[in-house]
PDB file of C-alpha atoms and ligand atoms in Angstrom:
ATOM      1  CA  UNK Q  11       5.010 -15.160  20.784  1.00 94.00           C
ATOM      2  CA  UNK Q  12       2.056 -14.610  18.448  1.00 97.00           C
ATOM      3  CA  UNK Q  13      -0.115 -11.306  19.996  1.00 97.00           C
ATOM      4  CA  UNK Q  14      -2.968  -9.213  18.442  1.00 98.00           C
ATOM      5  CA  UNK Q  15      -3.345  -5.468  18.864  1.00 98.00           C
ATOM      6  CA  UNK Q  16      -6.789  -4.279  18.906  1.00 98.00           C
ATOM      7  CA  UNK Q  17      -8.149  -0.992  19.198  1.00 96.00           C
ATOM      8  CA  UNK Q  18      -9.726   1.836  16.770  1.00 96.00           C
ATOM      9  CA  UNK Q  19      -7.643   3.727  14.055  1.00 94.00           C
ATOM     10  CA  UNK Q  20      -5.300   5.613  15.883  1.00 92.00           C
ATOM     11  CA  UNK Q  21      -5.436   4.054  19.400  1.00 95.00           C
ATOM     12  CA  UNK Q  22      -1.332   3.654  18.842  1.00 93.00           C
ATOM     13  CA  UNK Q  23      -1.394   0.304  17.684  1.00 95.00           C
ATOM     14  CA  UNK Q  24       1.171   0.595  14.977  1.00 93.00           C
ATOM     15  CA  UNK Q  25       3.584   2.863  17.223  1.00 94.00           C
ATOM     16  CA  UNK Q  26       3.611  -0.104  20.032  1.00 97.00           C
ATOM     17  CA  UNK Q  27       3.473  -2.995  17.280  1.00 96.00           C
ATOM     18  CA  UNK Q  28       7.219  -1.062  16.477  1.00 95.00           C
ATOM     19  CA  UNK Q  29       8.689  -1.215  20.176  1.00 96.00           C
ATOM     20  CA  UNK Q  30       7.579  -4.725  20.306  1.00 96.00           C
ATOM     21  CA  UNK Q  31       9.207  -5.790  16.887  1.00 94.00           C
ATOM     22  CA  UNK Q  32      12.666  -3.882  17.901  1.00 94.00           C
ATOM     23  CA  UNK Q  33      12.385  -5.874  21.333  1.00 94.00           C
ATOM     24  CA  UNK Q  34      11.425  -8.749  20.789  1.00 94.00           C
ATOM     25  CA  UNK Q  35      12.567  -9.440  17.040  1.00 92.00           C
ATOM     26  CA  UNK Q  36       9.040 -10.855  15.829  1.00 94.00           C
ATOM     27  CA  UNK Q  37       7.655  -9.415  12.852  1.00 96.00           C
ATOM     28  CA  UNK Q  38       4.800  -6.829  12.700  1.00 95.00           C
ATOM     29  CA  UNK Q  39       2.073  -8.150  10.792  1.00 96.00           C
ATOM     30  CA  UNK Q  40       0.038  -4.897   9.686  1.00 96.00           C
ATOM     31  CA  UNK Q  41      -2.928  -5.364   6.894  1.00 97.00           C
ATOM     32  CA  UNK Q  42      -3.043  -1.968   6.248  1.00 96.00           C
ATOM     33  CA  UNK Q  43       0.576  -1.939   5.327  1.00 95.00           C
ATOM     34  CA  UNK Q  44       0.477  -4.860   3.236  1.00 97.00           C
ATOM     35  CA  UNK Q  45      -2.646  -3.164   1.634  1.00 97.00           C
ATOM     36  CA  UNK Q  46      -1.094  -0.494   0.633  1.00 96.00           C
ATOM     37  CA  UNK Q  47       2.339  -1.266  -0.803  1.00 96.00           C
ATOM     38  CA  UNK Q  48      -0.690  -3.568  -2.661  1.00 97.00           C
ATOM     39  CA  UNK Q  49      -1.941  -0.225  -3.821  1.00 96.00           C
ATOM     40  CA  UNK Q  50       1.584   1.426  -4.743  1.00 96.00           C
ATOM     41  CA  UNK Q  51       2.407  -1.855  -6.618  1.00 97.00           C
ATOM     42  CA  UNK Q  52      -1.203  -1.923  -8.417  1.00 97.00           C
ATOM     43  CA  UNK Q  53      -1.481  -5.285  -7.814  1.00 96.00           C
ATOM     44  CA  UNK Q  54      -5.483  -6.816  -8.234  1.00 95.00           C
ATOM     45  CA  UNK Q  55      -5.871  -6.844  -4.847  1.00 96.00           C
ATOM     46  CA  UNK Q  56      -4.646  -3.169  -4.381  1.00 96.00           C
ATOM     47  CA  UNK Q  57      -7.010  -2.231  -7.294  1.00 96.00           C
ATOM     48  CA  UNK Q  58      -9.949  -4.032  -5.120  1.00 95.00           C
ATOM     49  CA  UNK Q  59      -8.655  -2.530  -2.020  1.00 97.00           C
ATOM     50  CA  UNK Q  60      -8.024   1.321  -3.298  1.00 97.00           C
ATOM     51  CA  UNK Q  61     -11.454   2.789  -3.219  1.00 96.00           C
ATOM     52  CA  UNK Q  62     -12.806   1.219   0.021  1.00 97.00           C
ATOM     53  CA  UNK Q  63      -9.428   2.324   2.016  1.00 97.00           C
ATOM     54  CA  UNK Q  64     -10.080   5.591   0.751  1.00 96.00           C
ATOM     55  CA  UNK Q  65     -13.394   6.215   1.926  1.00 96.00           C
ATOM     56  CA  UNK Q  66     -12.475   4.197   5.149  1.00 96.00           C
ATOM     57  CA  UNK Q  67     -14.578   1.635   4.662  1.00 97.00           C
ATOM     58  CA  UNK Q  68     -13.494  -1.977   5.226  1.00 98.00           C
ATOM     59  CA  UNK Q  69     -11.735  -3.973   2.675  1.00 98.00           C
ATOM     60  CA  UNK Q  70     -13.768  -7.427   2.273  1.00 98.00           C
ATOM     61  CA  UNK Q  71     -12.770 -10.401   4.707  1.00 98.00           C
ATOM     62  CA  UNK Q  72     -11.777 -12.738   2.711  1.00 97.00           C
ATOM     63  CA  UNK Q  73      -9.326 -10.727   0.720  1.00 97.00           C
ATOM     64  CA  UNK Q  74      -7.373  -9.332   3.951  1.00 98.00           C
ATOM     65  CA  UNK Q  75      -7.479 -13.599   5.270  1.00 97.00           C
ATOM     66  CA  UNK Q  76      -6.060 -14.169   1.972  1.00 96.00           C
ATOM     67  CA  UNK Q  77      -3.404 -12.163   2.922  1.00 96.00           C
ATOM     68  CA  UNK Q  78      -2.612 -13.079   6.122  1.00 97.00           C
ATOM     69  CA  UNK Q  79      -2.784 -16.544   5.606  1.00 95.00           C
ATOM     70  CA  UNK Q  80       0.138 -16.337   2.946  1.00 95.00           C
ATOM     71  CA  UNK Q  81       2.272 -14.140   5.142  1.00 95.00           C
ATOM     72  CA  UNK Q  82       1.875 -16.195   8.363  1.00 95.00           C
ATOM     73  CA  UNK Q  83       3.670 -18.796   5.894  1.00 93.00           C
ATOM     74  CA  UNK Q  84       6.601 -16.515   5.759  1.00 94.00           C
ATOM     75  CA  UNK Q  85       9.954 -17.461   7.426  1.00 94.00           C
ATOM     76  CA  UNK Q  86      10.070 -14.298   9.539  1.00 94.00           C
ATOM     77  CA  UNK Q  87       6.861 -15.425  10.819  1.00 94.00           C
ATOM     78  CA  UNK Q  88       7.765 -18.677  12.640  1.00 91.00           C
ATOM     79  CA  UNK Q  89       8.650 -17.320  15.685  1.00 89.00           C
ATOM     80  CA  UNK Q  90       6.079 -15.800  16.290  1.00 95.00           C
ATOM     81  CA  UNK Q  91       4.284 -12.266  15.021  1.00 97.00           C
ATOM     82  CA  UNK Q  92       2.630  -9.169  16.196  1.00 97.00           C
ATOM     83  CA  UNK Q  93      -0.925  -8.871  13.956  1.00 97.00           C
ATOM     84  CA  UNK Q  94      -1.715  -5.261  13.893  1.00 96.00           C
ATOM     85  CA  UNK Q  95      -5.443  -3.991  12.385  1.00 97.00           C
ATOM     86  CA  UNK Q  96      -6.145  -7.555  11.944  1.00 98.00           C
ATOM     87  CA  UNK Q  97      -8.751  -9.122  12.373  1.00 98.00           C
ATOM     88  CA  UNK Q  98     -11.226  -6.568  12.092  1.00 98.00           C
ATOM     89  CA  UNK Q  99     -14.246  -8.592  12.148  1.00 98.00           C
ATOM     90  CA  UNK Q 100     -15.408 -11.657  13.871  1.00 98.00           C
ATOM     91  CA  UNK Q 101     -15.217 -13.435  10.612  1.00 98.00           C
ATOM     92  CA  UNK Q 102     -11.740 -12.841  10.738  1.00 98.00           C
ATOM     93  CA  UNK Q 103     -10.917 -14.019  13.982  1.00 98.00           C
ATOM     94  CA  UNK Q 104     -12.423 -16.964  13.496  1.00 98.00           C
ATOM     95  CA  UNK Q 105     -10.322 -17.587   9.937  1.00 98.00           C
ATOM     96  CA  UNK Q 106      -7.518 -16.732  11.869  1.00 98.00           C
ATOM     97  CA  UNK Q 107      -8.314 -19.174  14.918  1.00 97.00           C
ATOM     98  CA  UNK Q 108      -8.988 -21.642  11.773  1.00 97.00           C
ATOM     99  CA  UNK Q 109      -5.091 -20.448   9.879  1.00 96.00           C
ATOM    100  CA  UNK Q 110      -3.715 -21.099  13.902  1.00 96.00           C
ATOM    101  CA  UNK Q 111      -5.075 -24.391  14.595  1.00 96.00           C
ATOM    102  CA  UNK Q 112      -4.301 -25.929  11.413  1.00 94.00           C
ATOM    103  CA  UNK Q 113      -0.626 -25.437  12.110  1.00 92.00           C
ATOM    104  CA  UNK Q 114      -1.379 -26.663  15.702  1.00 93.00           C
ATOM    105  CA  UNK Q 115      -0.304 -22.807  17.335  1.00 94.00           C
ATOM    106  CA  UNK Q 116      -2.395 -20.636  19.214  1.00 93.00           C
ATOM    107  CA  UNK Q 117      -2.450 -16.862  20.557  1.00 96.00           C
ATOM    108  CA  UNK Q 118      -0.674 -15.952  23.363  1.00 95.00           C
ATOM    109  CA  UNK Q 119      -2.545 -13.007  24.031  1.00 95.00           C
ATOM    110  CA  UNK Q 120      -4.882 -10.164  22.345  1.00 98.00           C
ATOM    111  CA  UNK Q 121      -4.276  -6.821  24.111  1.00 98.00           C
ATOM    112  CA  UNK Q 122      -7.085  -4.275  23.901  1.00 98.00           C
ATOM    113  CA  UNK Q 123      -5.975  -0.812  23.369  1.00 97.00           C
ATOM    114  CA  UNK Q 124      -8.903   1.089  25.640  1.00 97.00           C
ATOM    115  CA  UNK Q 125      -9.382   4.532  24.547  1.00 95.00           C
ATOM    116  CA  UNK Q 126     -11.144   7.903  24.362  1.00 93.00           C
ATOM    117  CA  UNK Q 127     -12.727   7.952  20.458  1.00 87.00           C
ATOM    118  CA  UNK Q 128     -13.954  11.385  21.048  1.00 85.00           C
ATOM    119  CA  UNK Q 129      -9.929  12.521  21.728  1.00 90.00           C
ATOM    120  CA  UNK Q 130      -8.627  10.122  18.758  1.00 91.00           C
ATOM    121  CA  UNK Q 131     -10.103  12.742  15.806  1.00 89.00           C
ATOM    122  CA  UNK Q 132      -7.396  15.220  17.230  1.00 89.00           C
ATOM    123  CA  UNK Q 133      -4.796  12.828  17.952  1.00 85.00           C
ATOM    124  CA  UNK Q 134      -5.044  11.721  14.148  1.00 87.00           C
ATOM    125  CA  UNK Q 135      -5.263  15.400  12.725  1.00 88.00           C
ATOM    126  CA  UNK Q 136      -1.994  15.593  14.695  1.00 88.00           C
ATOM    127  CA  UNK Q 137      -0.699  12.734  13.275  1.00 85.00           C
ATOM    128  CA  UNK Q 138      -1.063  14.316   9.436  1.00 88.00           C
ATOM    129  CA  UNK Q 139       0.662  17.750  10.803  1.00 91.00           C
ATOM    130  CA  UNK Q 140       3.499  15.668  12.192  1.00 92.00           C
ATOM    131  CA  UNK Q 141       4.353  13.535   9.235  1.00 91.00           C
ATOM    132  CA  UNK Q 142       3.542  16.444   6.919  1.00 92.00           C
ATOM    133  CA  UNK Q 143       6.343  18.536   9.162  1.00 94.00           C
ATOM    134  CA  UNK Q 144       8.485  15.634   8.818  1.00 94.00           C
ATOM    135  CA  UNK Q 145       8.268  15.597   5.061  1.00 95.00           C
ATOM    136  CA  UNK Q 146       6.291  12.422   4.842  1.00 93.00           C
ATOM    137  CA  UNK Q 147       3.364  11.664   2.870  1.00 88.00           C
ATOM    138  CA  UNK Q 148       0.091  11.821   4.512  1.00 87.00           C
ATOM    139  CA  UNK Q 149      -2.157   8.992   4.567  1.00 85.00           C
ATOM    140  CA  UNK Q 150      -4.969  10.185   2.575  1.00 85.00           C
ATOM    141  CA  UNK Q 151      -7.486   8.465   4.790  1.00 89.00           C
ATOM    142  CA  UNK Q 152      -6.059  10.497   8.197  1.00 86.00           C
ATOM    143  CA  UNK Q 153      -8.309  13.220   7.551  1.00 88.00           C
ATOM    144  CA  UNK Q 154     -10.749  13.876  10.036  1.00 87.00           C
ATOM    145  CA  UNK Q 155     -13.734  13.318   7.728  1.00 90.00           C
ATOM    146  CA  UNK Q 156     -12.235   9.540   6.331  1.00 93.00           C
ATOM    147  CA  UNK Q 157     -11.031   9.351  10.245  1.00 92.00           C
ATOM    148  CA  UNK Q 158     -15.057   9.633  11.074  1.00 92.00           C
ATOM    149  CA  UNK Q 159     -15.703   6.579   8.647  1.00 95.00           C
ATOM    150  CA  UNK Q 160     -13.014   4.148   9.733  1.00 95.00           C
ATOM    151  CA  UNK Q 161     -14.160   5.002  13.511  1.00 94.00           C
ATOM    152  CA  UNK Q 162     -18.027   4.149  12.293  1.00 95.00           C
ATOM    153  CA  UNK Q 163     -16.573   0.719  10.803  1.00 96.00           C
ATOM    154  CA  UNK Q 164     -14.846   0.225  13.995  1.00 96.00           C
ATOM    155  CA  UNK Q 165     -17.858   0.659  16.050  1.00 95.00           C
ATOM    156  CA  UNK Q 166     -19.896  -1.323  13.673  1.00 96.00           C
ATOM    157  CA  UNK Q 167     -17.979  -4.159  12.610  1.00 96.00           C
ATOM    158  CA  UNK Q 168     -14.335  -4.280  14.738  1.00 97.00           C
ATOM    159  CA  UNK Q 169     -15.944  -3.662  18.484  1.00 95.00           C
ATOM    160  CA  UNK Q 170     -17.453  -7.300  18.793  1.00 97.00           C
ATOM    161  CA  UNK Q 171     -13.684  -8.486  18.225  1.00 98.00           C
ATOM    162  CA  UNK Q 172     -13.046  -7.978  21.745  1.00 98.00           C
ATOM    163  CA  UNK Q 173     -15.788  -9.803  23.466  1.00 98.00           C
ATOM    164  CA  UNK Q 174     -15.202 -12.728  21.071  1.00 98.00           C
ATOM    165  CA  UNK Q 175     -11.463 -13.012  22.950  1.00 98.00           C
ATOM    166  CA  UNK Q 176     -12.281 -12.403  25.960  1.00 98.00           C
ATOM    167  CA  UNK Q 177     -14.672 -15.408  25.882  1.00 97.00           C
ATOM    168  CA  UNK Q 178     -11.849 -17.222  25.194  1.00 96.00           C
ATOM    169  CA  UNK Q 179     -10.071 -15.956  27.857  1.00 96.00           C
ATOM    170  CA  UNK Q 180      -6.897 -14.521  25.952  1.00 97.00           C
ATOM    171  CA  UNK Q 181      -8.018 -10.827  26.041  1.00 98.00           C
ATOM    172  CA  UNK Q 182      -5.850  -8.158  27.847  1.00 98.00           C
ATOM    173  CA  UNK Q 183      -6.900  -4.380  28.449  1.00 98.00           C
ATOM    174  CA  UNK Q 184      -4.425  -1.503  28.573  1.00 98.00           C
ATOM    175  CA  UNK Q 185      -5.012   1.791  28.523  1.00 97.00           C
ATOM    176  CA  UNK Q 186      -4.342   3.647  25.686  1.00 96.00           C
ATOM    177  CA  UNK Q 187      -4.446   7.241  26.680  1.00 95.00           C
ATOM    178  CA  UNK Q 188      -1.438   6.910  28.937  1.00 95.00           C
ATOM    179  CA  UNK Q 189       2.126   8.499  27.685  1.00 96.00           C
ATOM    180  CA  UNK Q 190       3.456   6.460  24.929  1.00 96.00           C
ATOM    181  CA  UNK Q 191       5.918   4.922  27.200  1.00 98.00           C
ATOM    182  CA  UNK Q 192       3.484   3.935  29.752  1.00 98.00           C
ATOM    183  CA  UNK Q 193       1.588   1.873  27.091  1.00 98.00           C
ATOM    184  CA  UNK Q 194       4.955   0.245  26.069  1.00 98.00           C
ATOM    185  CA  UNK Q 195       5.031  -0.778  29.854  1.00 98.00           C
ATOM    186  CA  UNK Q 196       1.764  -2.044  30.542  1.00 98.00           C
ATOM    187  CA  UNK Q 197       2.152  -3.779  27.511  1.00 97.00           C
ATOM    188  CA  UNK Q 198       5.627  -5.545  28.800  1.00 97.00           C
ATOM    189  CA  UNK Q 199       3.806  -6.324  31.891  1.00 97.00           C
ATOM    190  CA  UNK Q 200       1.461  -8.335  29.892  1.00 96.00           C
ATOM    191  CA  UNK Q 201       3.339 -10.322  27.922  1.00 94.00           C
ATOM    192  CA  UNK Q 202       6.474 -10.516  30.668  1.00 86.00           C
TER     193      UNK Q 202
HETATM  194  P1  AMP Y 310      -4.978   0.657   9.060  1.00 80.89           P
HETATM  195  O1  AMP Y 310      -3.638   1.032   8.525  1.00 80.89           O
HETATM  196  O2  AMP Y 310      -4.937  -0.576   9.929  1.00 80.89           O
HETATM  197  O3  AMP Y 310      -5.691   1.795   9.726  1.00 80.89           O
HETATM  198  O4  AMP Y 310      -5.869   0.221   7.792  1.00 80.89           O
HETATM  199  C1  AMP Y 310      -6.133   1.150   6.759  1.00 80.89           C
HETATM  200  C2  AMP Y 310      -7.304   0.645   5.917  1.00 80.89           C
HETATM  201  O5  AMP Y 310      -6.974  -0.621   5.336  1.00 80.89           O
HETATM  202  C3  AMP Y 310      -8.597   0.398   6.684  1.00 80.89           C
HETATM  203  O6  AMP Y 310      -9.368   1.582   6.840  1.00 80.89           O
HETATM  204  C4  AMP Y 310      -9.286  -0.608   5.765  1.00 80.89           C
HETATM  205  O7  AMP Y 310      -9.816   0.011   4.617  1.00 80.89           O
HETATM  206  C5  AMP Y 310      -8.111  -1.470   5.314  1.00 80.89           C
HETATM  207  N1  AMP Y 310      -7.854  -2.593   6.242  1.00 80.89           N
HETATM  208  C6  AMP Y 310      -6.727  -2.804   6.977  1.00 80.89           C
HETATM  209  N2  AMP Y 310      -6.820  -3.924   7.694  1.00 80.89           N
HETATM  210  C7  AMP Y 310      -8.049  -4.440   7.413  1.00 80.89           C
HETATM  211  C8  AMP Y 310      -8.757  -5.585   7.877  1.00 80.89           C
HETATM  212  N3  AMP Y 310      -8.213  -6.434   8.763  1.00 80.89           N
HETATM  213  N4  AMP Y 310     -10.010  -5.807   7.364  1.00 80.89           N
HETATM  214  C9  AMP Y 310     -10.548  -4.987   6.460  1.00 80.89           C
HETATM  215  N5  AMP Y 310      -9.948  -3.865   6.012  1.00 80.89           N
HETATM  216  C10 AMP Y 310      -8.708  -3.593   6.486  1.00 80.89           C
END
């Protein structure tokens, strides 16, 4: 099975893209992960990445396609994969469609995480409080003024991602303001 999650920062993406990995034993694929243990390892592509992740900006396509195109390669990856904040750009979809076809796979499905942006500055400031409480470190671009930035990127560059799927007829809409577990659901109704 070889899905997409789509949606802006802090739709619940990641949270789901969890469930679906303990379920279903495919591996989450999350560029913003893989960007930064990049940045924790100081690797050249962390170094590249650091500034623009800070500010909430987008980190240049080919870089992030470099990187998913090496860990689709992985042997965890065969079966199949959950991509999570990728691809963030039309550009990217269409490397990925590229990266998919070359192998002779294709997506099963690209579910749409359809939410409130105005609610999603609160839902991330609660996010920081929580994994503060929790003794975590906070990700320095979860504040609400970095949060404003990524959203503005999303609007800009990650909202024509959707329409690009669905005219391919793979895209799926959930709502993303339900319960947690309700999202897990419609999700499970999706992909059966
Ligand atoms: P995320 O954890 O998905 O919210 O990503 C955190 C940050 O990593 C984003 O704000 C971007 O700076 C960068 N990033 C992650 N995925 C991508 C992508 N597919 N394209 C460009 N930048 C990305």
């Amino acid at each position: 099975m070889r899905l997409i999650l789509l949606g802006p920062p802090g739709a619940g993406k990641g949270t789901q893209a969890q469930r679906l990995i303990q379920k279903h034993g495919i591996p989450q694929l999350s560029t913003g992960d893989m960007l930064r243990a990049a940045v924790a390892l100081g690797t050249p592509i962390g170094k590249r990445a650091q500034g623009l992740m800070d500010a909430g900006q987008l980190v240049p396509d080919e870089v992030v396609i470099g990187i998913v195109a090496d860990r689709i390669e992985e042997p965890d990856a065969k079966k199949g994969f959950v991509l999570d904040g990728f691809p963030r750009t039309v550009a990217q979809a269409e490397a990925l469609d590229a990266m998919l076809a070359e192998k002779g796979l294709k997506l099963d499905c690209v579910i749409e995480f359809k939410v409130d942006e105005d609610k999603l500055v609160s839902r991330i400031e609660r996010r920081a409080a929580e994994t503060e409480a929790a003794g975590l470190p906070v990700r320095k671009d979860d504040n609400p003024e970095v949060f404003r930035r990524r959203l503005e990127e999303f609007r800009h560059l990650t909202a024509a991602v959707a329409p690009y799927y669905e005219a391919q007829g793979v895209l799926k809409s959930i709502d993303g303001m339900q319960p947690v577990d309700d999202v897990t659901t419609a999700i499970e109704a999706i992909i059966g």
